[in-house]
Coordinates of C-alpha atoms and ligand atoms in Angstrom, one line a residue:
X1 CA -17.8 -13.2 7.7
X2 CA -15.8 -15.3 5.7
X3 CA -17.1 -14.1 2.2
X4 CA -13.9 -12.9 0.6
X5 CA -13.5 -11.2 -2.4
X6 CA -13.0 -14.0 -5.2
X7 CA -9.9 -11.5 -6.6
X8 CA -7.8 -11.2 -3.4
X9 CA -8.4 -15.3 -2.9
X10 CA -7.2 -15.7 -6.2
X11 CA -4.3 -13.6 -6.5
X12 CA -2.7 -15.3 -3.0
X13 CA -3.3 -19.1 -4.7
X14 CA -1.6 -17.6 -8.0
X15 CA 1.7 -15.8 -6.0
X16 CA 1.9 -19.2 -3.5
X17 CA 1.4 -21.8 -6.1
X18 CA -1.4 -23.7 -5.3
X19 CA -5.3 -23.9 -6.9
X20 CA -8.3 -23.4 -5.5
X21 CA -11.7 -25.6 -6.3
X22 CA -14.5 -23.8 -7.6
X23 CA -16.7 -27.2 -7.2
X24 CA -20.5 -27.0 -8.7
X25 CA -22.8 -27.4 -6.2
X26 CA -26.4 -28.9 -7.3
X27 CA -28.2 -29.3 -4.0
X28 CA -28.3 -29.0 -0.6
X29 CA -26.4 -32.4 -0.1
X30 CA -23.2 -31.0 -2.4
X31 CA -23.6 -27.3 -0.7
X32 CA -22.6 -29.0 2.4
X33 CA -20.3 -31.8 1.6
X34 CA -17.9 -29.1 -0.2
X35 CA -18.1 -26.6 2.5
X36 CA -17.2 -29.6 5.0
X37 CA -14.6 -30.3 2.8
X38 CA -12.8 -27.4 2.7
X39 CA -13.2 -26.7 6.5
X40 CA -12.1 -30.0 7.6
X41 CA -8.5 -28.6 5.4
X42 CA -9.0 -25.5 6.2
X43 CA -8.7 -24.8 2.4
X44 CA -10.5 -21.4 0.5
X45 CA -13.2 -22.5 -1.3
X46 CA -15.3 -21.3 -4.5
X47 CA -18.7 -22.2 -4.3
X48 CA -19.5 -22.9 -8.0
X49 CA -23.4 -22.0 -9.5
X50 CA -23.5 -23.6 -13.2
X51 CA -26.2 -21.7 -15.4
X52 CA -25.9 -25.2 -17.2
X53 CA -27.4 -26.8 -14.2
X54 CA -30.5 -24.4 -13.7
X55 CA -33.0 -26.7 -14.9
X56 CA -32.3 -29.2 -11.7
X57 CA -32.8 -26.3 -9.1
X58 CA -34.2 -23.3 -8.9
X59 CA -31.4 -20.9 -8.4
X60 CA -33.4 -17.6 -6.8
X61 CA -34.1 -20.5 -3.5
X62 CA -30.5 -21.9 -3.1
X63 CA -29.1 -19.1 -3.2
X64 CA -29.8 -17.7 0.5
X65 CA -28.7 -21.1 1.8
X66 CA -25.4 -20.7 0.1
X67 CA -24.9 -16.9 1.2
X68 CA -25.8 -18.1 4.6
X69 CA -23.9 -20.9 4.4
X70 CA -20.6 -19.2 3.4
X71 CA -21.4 -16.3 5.6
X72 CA -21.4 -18.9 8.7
X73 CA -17.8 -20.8 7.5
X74 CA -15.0 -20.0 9.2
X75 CA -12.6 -20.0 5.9
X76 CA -12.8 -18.1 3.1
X77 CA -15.2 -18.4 0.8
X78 CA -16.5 -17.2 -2.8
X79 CA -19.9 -17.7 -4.9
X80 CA -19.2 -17.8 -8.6
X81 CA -21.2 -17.9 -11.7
X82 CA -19.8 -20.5 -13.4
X83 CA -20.5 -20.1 -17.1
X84 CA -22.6 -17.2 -17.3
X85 CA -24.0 -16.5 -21.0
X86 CA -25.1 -13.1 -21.0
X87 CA -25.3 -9.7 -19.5
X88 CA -28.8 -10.9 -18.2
X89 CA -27.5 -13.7 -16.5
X90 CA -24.7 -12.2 -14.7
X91 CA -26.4 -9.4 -13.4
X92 CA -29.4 -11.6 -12.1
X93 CA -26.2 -13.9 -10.4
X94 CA -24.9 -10.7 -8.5
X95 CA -28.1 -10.0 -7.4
X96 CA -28.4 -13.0 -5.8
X97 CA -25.4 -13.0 -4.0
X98 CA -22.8 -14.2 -6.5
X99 CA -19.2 -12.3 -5.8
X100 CA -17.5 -13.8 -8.9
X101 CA -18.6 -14.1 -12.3
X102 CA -17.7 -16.1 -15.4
X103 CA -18.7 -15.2 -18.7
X104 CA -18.8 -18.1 -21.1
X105 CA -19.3 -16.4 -25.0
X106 CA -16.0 -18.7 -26.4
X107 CA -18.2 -20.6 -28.9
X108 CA -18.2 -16.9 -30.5
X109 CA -15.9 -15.4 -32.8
X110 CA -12.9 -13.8 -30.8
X111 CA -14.2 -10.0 -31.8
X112 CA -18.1 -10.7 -30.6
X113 CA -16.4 -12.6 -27.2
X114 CA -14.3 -9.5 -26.8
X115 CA -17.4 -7.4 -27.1
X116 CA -19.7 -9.2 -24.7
X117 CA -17.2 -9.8 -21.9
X118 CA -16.0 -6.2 -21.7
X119 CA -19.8 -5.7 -21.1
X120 CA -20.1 -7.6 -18.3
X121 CA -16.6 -6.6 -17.2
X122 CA -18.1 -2.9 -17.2
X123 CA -20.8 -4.2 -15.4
X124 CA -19.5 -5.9 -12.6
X125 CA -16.5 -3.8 -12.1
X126 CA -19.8 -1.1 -10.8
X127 CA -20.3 -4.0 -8.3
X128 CA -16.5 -4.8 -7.2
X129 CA -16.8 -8.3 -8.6
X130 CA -14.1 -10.0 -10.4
X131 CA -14.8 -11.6 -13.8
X132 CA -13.5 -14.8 -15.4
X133 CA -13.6 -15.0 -19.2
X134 CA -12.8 -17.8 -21.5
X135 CA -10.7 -17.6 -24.3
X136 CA -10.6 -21.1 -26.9
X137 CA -12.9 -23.8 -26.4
X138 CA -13.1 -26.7 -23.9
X139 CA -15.8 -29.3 -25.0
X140 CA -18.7 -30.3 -23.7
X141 CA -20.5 -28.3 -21.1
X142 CA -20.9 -28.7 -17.3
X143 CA -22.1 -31.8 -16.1
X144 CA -22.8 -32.9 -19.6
X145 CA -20.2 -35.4 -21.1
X146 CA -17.7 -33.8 -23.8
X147 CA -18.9 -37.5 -25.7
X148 CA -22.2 -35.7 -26.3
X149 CA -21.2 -31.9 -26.6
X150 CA -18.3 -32.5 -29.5
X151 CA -16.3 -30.4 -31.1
X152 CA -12.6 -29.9 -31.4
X153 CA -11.1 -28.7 -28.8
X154 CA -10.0 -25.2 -29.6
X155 CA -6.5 -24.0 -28.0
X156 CA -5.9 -20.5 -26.2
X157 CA -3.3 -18.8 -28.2
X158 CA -0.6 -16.5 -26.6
X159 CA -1.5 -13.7 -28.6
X160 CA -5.3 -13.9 -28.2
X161 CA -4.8 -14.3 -24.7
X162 CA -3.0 -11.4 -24.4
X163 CA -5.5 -9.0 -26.8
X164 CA -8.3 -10.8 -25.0
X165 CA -7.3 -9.8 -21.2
X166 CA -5.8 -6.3 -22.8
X167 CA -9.7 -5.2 -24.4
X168 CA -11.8 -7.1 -21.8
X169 CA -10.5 -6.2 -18.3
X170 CA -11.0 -9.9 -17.3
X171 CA -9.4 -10.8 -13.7
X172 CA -8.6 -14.3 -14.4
X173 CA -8.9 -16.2 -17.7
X174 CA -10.0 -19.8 -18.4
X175 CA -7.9 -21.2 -21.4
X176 CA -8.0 -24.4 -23.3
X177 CA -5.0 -26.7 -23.6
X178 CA -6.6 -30.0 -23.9
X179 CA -9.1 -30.5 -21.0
X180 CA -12.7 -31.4 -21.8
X181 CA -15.7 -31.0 -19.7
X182 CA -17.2 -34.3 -18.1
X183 CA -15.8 -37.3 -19.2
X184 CA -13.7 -38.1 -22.1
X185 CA -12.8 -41.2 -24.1
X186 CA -8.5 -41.6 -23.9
X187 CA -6.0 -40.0 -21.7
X188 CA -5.9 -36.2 -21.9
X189 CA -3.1 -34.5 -23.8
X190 CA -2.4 -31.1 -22.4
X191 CA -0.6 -28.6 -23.9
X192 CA 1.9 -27.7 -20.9
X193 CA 4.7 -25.6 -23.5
X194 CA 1.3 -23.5 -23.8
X195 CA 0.2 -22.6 -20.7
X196 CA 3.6 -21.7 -19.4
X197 CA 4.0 -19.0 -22.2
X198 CA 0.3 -18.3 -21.0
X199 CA 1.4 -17.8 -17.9
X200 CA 4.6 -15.6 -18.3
X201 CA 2.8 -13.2 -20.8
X202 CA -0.3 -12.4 -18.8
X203 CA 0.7 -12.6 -14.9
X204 CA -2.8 -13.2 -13.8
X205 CA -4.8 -16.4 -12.4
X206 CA -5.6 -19.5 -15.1
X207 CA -8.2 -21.3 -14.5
X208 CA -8.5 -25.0 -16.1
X209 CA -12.5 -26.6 -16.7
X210 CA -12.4 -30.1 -17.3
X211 CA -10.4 -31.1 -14.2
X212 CA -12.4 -34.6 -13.8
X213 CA -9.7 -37.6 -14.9
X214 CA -6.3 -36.0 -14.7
X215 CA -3.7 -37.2 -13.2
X216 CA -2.0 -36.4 -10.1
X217 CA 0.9 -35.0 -12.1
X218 CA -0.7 -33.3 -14.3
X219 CA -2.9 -31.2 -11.7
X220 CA 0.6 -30.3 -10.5
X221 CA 2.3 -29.2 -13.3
X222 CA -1.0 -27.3 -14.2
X223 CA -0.8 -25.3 -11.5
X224 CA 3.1 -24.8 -11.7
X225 CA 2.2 -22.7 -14.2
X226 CA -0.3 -20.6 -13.4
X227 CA -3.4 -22.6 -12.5
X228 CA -4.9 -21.3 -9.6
X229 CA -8.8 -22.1 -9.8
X230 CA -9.8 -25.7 -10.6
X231 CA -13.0 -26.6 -12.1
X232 CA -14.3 -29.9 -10.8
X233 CA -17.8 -30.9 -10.7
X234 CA -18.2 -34.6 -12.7
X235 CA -15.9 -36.9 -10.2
X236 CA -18.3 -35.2 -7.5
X237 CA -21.6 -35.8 -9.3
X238 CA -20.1 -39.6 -9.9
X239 CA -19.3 -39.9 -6.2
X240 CA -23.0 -38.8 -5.5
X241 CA -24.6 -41.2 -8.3
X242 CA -22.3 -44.1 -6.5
X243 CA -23.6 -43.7 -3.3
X244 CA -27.3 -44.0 -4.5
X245 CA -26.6 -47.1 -6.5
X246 CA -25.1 -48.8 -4.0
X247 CA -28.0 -48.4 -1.9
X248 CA -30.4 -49.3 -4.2
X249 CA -28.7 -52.4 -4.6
X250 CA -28.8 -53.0 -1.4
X251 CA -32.6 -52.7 -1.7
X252 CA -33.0 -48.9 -0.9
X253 CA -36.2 -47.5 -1.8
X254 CA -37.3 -44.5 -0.1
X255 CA -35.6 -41.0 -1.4
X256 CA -33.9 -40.2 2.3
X257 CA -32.4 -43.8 2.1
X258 CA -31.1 -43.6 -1.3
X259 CA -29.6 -40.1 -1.0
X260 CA -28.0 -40.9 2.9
X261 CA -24.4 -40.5 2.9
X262 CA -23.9 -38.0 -0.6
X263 CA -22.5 -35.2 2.0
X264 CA -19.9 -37.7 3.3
X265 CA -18.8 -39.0 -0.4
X266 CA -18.4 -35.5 -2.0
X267 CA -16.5 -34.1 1.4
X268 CA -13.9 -37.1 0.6
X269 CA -13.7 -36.3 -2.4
X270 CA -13.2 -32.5 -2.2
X271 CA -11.0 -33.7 0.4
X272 CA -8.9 -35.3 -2.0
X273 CA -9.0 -32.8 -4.4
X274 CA -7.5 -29.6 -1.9
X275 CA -4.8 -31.9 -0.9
X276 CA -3.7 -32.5 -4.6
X277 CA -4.0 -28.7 -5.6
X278 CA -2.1 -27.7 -2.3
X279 CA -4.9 -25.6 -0.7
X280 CA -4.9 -27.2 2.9
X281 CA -3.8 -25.0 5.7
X282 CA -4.0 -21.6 3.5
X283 CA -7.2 -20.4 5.0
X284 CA -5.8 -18.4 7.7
X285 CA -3.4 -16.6 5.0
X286 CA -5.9 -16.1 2.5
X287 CA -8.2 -14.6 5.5
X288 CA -5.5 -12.0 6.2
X289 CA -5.2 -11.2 2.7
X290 CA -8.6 -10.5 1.4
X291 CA -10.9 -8.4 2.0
X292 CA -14.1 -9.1 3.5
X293 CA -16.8 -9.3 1.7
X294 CA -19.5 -6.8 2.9
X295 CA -22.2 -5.4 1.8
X296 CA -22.9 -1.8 1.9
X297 CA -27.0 -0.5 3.2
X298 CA -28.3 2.6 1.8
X299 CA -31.1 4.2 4.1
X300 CA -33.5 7.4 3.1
X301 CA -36.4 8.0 5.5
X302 CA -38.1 10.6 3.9
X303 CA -41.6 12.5 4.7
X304 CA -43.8 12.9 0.7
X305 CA -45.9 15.9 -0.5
X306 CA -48.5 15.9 -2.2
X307 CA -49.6 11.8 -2.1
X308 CA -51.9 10.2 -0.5
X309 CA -51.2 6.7 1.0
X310 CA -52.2 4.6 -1.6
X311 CA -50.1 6.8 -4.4
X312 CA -47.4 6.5 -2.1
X313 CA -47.5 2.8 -1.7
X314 CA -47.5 2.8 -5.1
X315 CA -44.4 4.9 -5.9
X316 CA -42.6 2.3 -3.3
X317 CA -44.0 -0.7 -5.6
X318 CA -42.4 0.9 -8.7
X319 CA -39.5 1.3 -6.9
X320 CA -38.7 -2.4 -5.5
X321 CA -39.2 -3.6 -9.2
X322 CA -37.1 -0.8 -11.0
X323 CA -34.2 -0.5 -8.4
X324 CA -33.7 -3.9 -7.4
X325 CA -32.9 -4.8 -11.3
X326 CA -30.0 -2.3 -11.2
X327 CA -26.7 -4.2 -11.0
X328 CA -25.7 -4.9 -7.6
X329 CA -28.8 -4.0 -5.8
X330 CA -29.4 -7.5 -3.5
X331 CA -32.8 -6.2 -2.0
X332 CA -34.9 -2.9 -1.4
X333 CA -36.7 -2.9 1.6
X334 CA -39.7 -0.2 1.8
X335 CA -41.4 0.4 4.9
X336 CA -43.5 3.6 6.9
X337 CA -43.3 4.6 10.6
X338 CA -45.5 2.5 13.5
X339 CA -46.4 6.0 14.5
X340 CA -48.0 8.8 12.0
X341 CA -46.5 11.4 13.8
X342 CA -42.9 9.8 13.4
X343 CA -40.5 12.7 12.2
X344 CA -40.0 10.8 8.8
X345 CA -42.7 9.2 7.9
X346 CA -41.1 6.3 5.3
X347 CA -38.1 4.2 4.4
X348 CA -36.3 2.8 1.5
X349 CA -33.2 0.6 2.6
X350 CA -30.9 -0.6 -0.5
X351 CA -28.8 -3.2 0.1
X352 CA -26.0 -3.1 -2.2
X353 CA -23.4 -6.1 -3.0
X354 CA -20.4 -3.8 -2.3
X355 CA -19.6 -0.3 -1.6
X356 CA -18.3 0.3 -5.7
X357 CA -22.2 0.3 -6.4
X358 CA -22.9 3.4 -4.6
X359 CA -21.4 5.2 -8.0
X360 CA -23.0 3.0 -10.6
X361 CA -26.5 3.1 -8.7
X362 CA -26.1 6.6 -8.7
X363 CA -25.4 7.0 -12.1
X364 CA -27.8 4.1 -13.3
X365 CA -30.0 5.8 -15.9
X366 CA -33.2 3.5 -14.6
X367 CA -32.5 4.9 -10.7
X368 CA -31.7 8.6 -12.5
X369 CA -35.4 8.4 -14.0
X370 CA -36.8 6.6 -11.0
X371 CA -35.5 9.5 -8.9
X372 CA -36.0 12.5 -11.1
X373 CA -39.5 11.2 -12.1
X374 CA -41.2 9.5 -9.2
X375 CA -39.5 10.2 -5.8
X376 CA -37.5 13.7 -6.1
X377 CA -40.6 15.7 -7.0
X378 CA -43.4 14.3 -3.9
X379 CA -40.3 13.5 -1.3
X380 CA -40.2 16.5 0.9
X381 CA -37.7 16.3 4.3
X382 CA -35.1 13.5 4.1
X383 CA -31.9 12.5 5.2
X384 CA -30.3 9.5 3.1
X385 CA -27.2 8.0 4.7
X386 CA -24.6 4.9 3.7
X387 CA -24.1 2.2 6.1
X388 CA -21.5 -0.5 5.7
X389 CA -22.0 -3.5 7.3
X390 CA -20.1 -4.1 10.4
X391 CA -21.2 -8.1 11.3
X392 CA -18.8 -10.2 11.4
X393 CA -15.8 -8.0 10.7
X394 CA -13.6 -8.8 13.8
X395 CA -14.6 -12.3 13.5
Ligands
LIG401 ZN1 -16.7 -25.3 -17.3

């Protein structure tokens, strides 16, 4: 079972002062040296997707190995979008399984940013998924050194936090107060006076980017004041990059032999990291805390009127591509009975993320035209029945 919902995961770290590492995952190798990680402390753990990193992986074929993945650990686990950059994106992220979203539109001016998270807040609150939003600007972008993404940093102020997370809706909110993405030139300077008025004015889960090169003390006094999700991905990716130098020093050639051991380097690491941020030992808590994450199966078998076989295989064809674009649809399965003289004759099951989308599918004006124009007026007897998922529920 243990996909949680990102919110409830969240919301114990924030009320039991600790963080929890949402750490980027880029292959296979990190996907299971994090999840090691975090078992070995028995920690929660945010598995992190960075659209920044889509051009090293094809994100439609990790993702069932990370829902499988997550679904097999026995903590508690979330799949995030980290830094989302449109409507498009986030919805495409859901569909594949993410149960947490972050919306990155900072670089905007506050009024657009405003606009386009409570878009995607609208959006994904029809999916029961929690959304992250950014407010100010942290240089650089994931994976990609603040050195060659400049900028100044911009700050979060108190006030625009507090319009920001007052018009969008957001669950958690990822401000700036001195971090920078990747890897900086100098010691960090964080504004602490800032976060703990932050903190005090809005009540709900910070999140810092940028978490590669700070000190011990400052991760702690971070999240003494309201931190409670930790961005980390570039100490991982330098962990990895170590290991495959050292072998190919050591006169490594072949790809298996230069990439042996990356599991074991990031798992220290991420190790390290859920000591620091005081996650070890919390799964059990956080497992009686949040809910399960389950998804929710939508079943019509249905006879048709008035269609032959072929018209009807159509219909079903137009109805994979149109319904499984609607927001929180994960998969629709058609299929027709072994035996013609089965009492209903055909099947649609819709697998939705979580039950919330049973309203906004409803309401979705592409299923409302689907339905009114294409299935409604040939489908003749039919009985169409929600299912929620019960594996793994009394795991
Ligand atoms: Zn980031």
């Amino acid at each position: 079972m243990p996909l949680v919902n990102m919110k409830d995961m969240l919301d114990h770290a924030h009320a039991n002062g600790y963080a929890v590492g949402a750490f980027d995952l880029v292959s296979l190798d990190f996907l299971d040296g994090i999840l090691q990680g975090a078992e070995n402390r028995r920690a929660p753990v945010i598995l992190s997707l960075a659209e920044s990193h889509f051009g090293y992986f094809d994100f439609r074929n990790i993702m069932p190995a990370v829902v499988a993945a997550a679904r097999r650990s026995p903590i508690p686990v979330a799949i995030h979008l980290d830094h989302g950059a449109s409507l498009d994106s986030a919805v495409r992220a859901i569909n594949l399984g993410c149960n947490g979203i972050m919306v990155d539109t900072s670089n905007a001016p506050l009024e657009t940013n405003i606009r386009l998270t409570r878009e995607i807040v609208n959006m994904a609150r029809g999916c029961g998924i929690p959304v992250e939003g950014e407010l100010g600007y942290v240089p650089g972008v994931e994976g990609e050194d603040a050195e060659r993404h400049p900028g100044e940093i911009a700050y979060t102020t108190v006030e625009e936090a507090e319009r920001f997370v007052a018009e969008t809706g957001v669950d958690f909110l990822a401000v700036s107060i001195g971090t920078v993405h990747g890897h900086m030139r100098g010691e960090p300077v964080l504004d602490f006076q800032r976060l703990a008025e932050i903190n005090q004015t809005l009540g709900i889960p910070l999140v810092i980017h940028g978490g590669t090169g700070l000190s011990d003390e400052q991760f702690r006094r971070l999240i003494d004041n309201g931190v409670a999700k930790i961005n980390y991905y570039t100490a991982l990716a330098d962990a990895a990059g170590e290991v495959i130098r050292n072998h190919a020093q050591d006169g490594a050639r072949g790809y298996t032999a230069l990439v042996s051991g990356i599991g074991d380097a990031i798992r220290a690491e991420v190790e390290r990291c859920i000591d620091l941020w005081g996650g070890t030992g919390r799964a059990d808590a956080v497992l009686e805390q949040a809910q399960p994450w389950r998804n929710l199966e939508h079943v019509i078998i249905y006879n048709v009127e008035g269609l032959d076989e072929a018209d009807t295989h159509a219909m079903m064809a137009e109805g994979r591509r149109v319904l499984s674009a609607i927001p929180g649809v994960l998969e629709v399965v058609t299929a027709q009975a072994l035996k013609e003289d089965a009492a209903y004759r055909y099947a649609w099951l819709v697998r939705f993320c979580h039950p919330a989308v049973v309203d906004s599918y409803r309401d979705h004006p592409d299923h409302v035209a689907f339905a009114d124009r294409r299935f409604r007026p040939v489908a003749g007897k039919r009985i169409s029945i929600d299912y929620q998922d019960v594996e793994d529920s009394c795991s």
